[in-house]
XYZ file of N, CA and C in Angstrom:
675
model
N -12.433 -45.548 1.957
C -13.850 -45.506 2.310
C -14.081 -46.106 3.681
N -13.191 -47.351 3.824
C -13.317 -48.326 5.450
C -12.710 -47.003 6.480
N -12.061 -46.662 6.500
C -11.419 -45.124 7.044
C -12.597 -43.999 7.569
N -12.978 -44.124 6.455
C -13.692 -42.305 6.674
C -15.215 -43.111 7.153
N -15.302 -44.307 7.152
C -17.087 -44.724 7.907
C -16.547 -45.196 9.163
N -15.201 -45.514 9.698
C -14.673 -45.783 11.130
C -15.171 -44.131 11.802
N -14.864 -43.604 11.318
C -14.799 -41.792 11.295
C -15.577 -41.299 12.252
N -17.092 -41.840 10.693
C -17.648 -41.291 10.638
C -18.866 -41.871 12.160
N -18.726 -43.163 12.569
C -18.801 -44.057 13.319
C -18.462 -43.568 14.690
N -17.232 -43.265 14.766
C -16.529 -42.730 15.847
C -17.317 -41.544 16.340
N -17.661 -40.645 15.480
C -18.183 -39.608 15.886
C -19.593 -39.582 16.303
N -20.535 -40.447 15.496
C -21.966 -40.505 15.805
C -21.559 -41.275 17.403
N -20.490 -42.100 17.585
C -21.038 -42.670 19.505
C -20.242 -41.692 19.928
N -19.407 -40.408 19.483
C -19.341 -39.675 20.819
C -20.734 -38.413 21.013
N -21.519 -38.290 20.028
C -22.559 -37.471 20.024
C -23.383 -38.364 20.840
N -23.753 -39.890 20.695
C -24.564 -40.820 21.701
C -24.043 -40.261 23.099
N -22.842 -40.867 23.347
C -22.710 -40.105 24.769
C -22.714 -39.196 25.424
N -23.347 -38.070 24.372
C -23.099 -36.373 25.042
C -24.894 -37.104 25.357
N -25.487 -37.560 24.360
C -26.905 -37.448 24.280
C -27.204 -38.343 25.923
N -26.891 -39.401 26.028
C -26.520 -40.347 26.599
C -26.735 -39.604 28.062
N -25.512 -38.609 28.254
C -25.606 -37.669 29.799
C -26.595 -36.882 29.692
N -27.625 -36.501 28.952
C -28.207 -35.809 28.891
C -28.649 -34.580 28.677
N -27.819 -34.522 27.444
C -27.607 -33.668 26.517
C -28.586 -32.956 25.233
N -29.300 -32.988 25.441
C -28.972 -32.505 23.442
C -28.808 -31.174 23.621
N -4.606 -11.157 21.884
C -4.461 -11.624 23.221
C -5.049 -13.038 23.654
N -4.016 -13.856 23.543
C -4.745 -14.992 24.196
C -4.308 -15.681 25.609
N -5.470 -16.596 26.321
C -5.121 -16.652 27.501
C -5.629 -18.241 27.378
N -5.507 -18.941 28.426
C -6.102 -20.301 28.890
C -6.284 -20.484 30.393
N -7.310 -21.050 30.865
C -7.472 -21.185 31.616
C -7.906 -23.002 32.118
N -7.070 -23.006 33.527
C -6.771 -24.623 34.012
C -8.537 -25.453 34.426
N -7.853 -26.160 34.849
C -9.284 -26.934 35.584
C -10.089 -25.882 36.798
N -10.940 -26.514 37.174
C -11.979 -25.976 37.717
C -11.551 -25.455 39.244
N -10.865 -26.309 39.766
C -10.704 -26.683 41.140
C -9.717 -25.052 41.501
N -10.555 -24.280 42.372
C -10.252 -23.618 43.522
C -10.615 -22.249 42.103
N -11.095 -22.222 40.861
C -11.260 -21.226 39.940
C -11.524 -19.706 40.543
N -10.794 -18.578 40.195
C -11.777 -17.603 41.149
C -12.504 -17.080 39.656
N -13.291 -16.157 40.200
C -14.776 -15.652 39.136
C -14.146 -14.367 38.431
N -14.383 -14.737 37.322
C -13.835 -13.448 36.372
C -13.917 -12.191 36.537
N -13.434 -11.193 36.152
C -14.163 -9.514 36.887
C -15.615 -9.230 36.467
N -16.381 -9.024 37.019
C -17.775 -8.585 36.779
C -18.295 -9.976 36.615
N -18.021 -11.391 37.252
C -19.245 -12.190 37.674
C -18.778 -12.864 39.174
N -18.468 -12.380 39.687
C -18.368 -12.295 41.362
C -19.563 -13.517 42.016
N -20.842 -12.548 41.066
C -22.138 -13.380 41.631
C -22.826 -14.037 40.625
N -22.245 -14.373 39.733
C -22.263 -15.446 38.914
C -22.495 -17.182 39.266
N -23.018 -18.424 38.764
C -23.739 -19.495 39.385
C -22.095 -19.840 39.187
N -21.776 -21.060 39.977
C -20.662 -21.711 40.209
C -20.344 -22.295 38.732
N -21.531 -22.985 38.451
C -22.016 -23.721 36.802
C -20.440 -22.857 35.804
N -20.846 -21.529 36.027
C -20.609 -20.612 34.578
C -19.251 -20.590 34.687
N -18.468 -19.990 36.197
C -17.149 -19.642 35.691
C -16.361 -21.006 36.266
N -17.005 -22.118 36.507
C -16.219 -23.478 36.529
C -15.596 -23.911 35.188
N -14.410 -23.639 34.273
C -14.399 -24.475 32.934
C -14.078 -25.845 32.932
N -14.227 -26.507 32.246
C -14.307 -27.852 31.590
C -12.946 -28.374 31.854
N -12.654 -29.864 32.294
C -11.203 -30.273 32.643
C -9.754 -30.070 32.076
N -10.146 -29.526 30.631
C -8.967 -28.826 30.132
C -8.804 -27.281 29.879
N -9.633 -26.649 30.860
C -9.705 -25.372 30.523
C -10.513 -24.754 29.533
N -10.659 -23.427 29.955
C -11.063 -22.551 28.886
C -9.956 -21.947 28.140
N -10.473 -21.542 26.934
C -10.064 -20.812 25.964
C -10.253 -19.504 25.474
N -9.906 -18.747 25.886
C -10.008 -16.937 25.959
C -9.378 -16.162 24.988
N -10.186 -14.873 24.327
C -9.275 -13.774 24.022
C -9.170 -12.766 24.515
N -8.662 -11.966 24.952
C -8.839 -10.923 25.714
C -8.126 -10.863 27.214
N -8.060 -9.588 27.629
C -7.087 -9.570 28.653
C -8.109 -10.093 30.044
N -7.161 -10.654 30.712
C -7.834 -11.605 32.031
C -8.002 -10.526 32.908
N -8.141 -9.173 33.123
C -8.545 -8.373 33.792
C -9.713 -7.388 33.009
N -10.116 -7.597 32.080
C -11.037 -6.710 30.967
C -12.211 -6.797 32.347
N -12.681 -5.409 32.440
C -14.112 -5.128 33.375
C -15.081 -6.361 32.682
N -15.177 -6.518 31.555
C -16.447 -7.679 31.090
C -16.159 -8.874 30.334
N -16.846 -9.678 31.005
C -16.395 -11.136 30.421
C -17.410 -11.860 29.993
N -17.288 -12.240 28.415
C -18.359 -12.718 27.763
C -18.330 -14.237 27.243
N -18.898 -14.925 27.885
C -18.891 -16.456 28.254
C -19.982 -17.005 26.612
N -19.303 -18.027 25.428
C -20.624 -18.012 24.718
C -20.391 -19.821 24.718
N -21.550 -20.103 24.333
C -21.884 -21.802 23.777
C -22.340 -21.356 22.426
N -21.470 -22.481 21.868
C -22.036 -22.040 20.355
C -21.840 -23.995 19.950
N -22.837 -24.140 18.745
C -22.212 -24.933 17.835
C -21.884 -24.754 16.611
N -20.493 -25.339 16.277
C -20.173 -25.441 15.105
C -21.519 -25.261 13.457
N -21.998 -26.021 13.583
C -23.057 -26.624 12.893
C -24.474 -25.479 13.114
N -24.412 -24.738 13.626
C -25.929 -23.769 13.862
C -25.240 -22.275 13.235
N -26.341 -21.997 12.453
C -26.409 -21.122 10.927
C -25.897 -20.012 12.025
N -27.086 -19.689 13.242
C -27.321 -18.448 14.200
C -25.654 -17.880 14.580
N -25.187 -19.143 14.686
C -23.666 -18.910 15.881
C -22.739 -18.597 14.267
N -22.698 -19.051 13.362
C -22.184 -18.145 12.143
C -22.347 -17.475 12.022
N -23.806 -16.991 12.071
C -23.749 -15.613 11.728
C -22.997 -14.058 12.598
N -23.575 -14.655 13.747
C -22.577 -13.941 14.935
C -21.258 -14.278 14.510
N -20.574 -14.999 14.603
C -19.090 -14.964 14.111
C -18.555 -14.607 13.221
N -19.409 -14.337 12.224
C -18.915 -13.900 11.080
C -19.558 -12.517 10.595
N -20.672 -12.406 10.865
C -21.044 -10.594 11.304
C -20.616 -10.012 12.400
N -20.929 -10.106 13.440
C -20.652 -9.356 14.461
C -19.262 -9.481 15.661
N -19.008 -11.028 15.385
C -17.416 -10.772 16.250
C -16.489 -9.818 15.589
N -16.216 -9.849 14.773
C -15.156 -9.399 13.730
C -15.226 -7.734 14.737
N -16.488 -7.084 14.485
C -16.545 -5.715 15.357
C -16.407 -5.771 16.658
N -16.537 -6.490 17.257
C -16.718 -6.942 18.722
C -15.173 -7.121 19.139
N -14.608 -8.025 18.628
C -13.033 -8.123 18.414
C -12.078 -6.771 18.609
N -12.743 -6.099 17.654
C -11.973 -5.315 17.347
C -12.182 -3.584 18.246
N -13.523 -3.292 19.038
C -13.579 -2.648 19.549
C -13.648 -2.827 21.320
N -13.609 -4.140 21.289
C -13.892 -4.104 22.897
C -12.965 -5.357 23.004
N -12.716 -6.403 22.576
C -11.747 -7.096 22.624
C -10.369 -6.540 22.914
N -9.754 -6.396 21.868
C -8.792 -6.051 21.461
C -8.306 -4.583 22.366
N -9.238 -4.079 22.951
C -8.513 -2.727 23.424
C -9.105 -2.798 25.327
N -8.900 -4.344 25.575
C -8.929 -4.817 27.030
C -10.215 -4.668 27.781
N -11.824 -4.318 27.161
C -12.521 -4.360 27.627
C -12.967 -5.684 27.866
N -13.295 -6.533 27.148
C -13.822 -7.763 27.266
C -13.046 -9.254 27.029
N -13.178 -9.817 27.633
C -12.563 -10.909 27.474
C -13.532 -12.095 27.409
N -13.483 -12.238 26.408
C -14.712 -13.179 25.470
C -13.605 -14.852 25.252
N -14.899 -15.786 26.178
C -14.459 -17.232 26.619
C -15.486 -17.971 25.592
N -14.629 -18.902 24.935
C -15.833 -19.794 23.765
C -15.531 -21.564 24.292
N -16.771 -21.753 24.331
C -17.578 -22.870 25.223
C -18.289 -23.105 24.120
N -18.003 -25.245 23.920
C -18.617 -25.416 23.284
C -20.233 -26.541 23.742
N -20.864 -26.376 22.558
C -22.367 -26.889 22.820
C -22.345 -27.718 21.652
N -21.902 -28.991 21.465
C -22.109 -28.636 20.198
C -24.092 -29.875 19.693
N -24.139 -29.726 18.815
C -26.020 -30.006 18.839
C -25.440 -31.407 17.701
N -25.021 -31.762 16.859
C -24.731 -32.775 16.372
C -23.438 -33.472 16.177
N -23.269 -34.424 15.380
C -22.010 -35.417 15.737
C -20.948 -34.514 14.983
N -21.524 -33.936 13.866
C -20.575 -33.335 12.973
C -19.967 -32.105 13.614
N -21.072 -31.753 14.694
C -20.593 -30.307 15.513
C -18.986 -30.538 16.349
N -19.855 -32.103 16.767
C -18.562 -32.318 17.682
C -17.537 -32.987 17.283
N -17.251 -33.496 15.766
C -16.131 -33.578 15.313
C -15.558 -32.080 15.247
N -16.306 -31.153 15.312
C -15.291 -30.034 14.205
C -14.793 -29.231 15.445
N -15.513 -29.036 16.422
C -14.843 -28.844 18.288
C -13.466 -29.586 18.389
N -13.608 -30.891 18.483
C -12.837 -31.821 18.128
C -11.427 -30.954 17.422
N -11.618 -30.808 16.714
C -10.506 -30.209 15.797
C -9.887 -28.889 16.019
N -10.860 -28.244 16.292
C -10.612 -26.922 16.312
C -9.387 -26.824 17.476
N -9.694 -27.890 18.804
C -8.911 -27.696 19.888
C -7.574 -28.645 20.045
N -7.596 -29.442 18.925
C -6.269 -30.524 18.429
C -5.534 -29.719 17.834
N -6.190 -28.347 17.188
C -4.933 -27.438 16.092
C -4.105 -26.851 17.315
N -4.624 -26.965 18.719
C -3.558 -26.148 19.631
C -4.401 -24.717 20.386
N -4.198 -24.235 21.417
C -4.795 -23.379 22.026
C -4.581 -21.605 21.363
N -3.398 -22.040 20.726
C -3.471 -20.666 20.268
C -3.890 -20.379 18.824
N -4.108 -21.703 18.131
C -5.160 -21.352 16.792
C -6.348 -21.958 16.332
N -6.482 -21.924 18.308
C -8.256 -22.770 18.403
C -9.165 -21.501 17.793
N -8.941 -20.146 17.816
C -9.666 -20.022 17.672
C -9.926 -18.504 15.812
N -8.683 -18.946 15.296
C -9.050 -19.170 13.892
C -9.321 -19.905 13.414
N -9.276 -21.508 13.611
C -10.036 -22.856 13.544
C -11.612 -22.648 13.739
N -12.045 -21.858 14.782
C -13.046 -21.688 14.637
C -13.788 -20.613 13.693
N -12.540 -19.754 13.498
C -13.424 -18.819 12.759
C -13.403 -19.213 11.013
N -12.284 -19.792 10.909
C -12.497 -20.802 9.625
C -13.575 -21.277 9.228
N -14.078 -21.983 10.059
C -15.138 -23.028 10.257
C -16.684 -22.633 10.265
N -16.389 -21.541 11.027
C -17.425 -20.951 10.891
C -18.098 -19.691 9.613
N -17.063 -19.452 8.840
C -16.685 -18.510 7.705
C -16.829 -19.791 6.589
N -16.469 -21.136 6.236
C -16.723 -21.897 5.290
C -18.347 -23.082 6.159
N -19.005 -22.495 6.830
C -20.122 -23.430 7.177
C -20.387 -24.418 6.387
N -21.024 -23.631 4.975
C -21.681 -24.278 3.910
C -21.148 -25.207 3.396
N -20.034 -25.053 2.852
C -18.760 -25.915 2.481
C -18.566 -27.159 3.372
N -18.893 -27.379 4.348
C -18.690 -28.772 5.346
C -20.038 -28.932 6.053
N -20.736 -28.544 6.630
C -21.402 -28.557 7.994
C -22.573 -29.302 7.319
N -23.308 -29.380 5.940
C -24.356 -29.185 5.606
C -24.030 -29.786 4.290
N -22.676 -30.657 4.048
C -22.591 -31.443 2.817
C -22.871 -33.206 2.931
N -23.136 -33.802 2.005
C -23.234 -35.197 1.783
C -22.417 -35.970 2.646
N -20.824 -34.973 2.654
C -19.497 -36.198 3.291
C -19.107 -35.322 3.783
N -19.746 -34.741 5.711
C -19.271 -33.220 6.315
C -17.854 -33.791 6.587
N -17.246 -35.370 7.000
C -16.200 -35.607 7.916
C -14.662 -35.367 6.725
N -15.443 -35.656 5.606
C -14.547 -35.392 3.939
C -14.058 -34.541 4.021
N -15.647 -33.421 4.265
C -15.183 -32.096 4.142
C -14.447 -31.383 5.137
N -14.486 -31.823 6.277
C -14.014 -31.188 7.611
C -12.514 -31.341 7.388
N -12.286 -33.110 7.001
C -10.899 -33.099 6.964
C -9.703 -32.557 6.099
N -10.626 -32.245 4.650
C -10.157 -31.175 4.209
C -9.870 -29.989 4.526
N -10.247 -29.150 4.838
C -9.837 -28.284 5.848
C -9.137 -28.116 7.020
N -9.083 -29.394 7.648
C -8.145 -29.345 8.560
C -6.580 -29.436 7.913
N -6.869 -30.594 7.185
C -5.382 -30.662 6.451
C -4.849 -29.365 6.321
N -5.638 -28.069 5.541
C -5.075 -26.945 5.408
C -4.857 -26.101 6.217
N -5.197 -26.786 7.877
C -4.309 -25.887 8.643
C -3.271 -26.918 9.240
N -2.853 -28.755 8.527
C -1.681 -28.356 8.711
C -1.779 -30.123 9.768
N -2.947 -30.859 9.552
C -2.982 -32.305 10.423
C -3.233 -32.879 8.771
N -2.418 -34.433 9.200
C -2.656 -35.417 8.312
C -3.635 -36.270 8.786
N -3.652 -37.189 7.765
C -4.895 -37.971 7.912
C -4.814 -38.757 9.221
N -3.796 -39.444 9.580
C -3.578 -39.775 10.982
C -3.876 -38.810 12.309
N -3.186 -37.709 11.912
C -3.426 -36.677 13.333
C -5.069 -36.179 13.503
N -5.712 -36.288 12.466
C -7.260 -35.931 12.560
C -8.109 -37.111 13.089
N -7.833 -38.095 12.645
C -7.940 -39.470 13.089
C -7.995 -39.602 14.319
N -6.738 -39.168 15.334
C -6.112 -39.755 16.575
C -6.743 -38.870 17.375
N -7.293 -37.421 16.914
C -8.029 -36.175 17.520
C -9.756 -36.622 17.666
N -10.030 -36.994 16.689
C -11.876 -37.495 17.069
C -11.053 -38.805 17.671
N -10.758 -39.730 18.005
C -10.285 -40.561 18.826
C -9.582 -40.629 20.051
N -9.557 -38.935 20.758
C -9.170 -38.543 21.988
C -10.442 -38.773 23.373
N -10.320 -39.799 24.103
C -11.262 -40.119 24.992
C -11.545 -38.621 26.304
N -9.991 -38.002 26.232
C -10.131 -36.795 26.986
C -10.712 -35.898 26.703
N -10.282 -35.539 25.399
C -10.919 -34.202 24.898
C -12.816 -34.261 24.747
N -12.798 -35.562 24.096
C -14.291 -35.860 24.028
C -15.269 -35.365 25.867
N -14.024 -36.175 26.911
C -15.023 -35.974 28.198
C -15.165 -34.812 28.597
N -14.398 -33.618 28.073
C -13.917 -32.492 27.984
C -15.508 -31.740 27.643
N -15.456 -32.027 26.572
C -16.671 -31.272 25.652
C -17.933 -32.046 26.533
N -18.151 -33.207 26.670
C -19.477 -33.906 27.461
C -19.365 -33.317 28.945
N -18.399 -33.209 29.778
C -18.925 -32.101 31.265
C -19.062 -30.734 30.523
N -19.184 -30.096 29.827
C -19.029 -28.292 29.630
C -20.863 -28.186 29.265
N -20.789 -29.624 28.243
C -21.903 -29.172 28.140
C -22.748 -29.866 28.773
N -22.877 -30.803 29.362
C -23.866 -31.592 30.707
C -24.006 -30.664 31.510
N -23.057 -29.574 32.602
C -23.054 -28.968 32.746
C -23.906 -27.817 32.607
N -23.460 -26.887 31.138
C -24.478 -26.256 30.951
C -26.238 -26.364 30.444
N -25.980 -27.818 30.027
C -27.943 -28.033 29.946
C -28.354 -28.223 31.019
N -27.280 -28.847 32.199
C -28.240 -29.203 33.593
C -28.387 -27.755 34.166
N -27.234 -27.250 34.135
C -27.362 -26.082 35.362
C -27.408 -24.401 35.288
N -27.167 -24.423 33.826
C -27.306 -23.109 33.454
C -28.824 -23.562 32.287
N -29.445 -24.174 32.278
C -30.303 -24.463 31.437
C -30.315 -23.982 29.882
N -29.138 -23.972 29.187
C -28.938 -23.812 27.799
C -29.668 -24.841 27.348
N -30.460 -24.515 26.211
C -30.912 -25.313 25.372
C -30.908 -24.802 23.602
N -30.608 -23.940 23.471
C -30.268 -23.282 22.023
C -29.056 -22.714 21.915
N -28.346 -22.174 21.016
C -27.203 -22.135 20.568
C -27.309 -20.875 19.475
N -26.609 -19.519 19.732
C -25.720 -19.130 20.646
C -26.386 -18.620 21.903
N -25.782 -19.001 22.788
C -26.214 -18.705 24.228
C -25.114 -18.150 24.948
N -25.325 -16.946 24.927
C -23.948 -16.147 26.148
C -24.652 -15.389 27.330
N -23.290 -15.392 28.387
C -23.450 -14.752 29.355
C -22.869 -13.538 29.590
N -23.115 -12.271 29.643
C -22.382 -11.391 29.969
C -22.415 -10.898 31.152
N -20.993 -11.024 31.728
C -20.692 -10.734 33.237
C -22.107 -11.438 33.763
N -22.624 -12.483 33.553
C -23.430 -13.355 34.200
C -24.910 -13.119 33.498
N -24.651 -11.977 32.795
C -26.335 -11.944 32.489
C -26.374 -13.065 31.185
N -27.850 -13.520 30.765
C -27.674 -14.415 30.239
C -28.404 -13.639 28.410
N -27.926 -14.141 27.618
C -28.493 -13.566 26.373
C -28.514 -14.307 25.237
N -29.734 -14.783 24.773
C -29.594 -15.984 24.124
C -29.985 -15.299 22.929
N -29.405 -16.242 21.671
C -29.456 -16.076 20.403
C -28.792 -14.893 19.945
N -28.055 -14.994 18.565
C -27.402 -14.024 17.380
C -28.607 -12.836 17.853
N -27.984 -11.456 17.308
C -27.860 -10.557 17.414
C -27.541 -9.568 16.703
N -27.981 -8.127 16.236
C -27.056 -7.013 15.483
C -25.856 -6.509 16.351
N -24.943 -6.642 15.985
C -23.718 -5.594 16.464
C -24.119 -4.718 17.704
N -24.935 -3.646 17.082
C -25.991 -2.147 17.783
C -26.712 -2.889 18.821
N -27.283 -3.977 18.969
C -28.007 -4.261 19.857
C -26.860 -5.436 21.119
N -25.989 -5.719 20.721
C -25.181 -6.538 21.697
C -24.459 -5.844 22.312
N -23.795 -4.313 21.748
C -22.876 -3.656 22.292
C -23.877 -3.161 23.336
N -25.192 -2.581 23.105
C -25.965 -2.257 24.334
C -25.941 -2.903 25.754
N -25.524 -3.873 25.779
C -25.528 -4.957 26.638
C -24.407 -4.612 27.336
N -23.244 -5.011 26.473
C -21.779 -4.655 26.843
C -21.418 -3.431 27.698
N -22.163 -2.270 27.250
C -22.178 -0.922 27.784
C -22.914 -0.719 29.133
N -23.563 -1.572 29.220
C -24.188 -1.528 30.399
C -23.125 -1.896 31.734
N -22.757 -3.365 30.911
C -21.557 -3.574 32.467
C -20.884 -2.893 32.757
N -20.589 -2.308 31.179
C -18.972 -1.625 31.307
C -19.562 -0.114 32.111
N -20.552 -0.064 32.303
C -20.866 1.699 32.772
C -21.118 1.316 34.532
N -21.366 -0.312 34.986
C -21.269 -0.639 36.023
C -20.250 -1.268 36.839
N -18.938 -1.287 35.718
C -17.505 -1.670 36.803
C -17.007 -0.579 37.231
């Protein structure tokens, strides 16, 4: 119990300090310094295609005509639902066959958000982002229970960290400053304030979505590279 309220502790002051700054195919990409701009955001704000000191996290081929930049949190129903309705198609028709190369940026809106960020990017870059889709596919099950850090760590275990390695991960001072510039960042300068918030090839498009109505979007760039 002294364990899981250190935890749980740990996590409410790294959500203080996001609040604090002023807040509330796979690929990777390095630090910021000398970054060039993805295909189709050329004229994109510096803000967007700068990533966060450990990089971004990508699927999709690094030359796809469209590149779809999202902030999501863990913890917001909206950004589930997109992940779990509509990526799955998105993935699979424009992903997967080199049109888009879709970058996930996190936002996250509470402490529990940013434990589970936290995690998702301790499982490793190349199963950050079935970690997320885990996570986002069992919401209910953690995000929104009595003991979310219980529940989180349950799940992590089952992809494979012990109680120590989950521990030593919300207790990473890097990764934490990691997640506090991406998103200081995007509330100062791209003015995100809700969650999911994407950019395509720079345009900006906030909130979940039908399938039919996002691919409209998509089609547009793609009919302008």
């Amino acid at each position: 119990m002294g364990q899981n309220k250190s935890i749980i502790v740990g996590v409410a002051v790294a959500a203080l300090v996001l609040i604090a700054a002023g807040i509330f195919y796979f690929s990777s990409q390095g630090n910021g310094a000398g970054t060039a701009a993805p295909n189709g955001m050329a004229d994109a704000p510096e803000a967007l295609v700068t990533p966060g000191p450990l990089g971004d996290l990508a699927l999709g081929d690094e030359d796809a005509p469209v590149t779809i930049i999202e902030y999501a949190s863990l913890t917001c129903n909206h950004c589930a639902a997109f992940h779990n309705q509509v990526f799955p198609e998105l993935k699979e028709k424009y992903i997967e066959t080199g049109k888009v190369r879709f970058v996930a940026r996190a936002f996250p809106l509470d402490p529990i958000a940013t434990a589970a960020v936290m995690i998702s990017r301790c499982a490793g870059d190349e199963r950050y982002f079935k970690f997320l889709e885990i996570l986002f596919a069992k919401q209910n099950e953690w995000a929104f229970q009595e003991n979310p850090v219980d529940k989180l760590k349950a799940i992590a275990k089952q992809g494979g960290f012990s109680d120590e390695s989950f521990e030593q991960c919300l207790a990473d001072p890097e990764l934490l400053d990691h997640i506090r510039q991406v998103q200081k960042r995007a509330y100062e300068e791209l003015k995100i304030a809700s969650t999911p918030t994407f950019f395509v090839n720079g345009e900006k498009v906030e909130g979940a979505m039908p399938f039919e109505d996002f691919e409209k979007i998509i089609l547009k760039h793609l009919s302008e590279s």
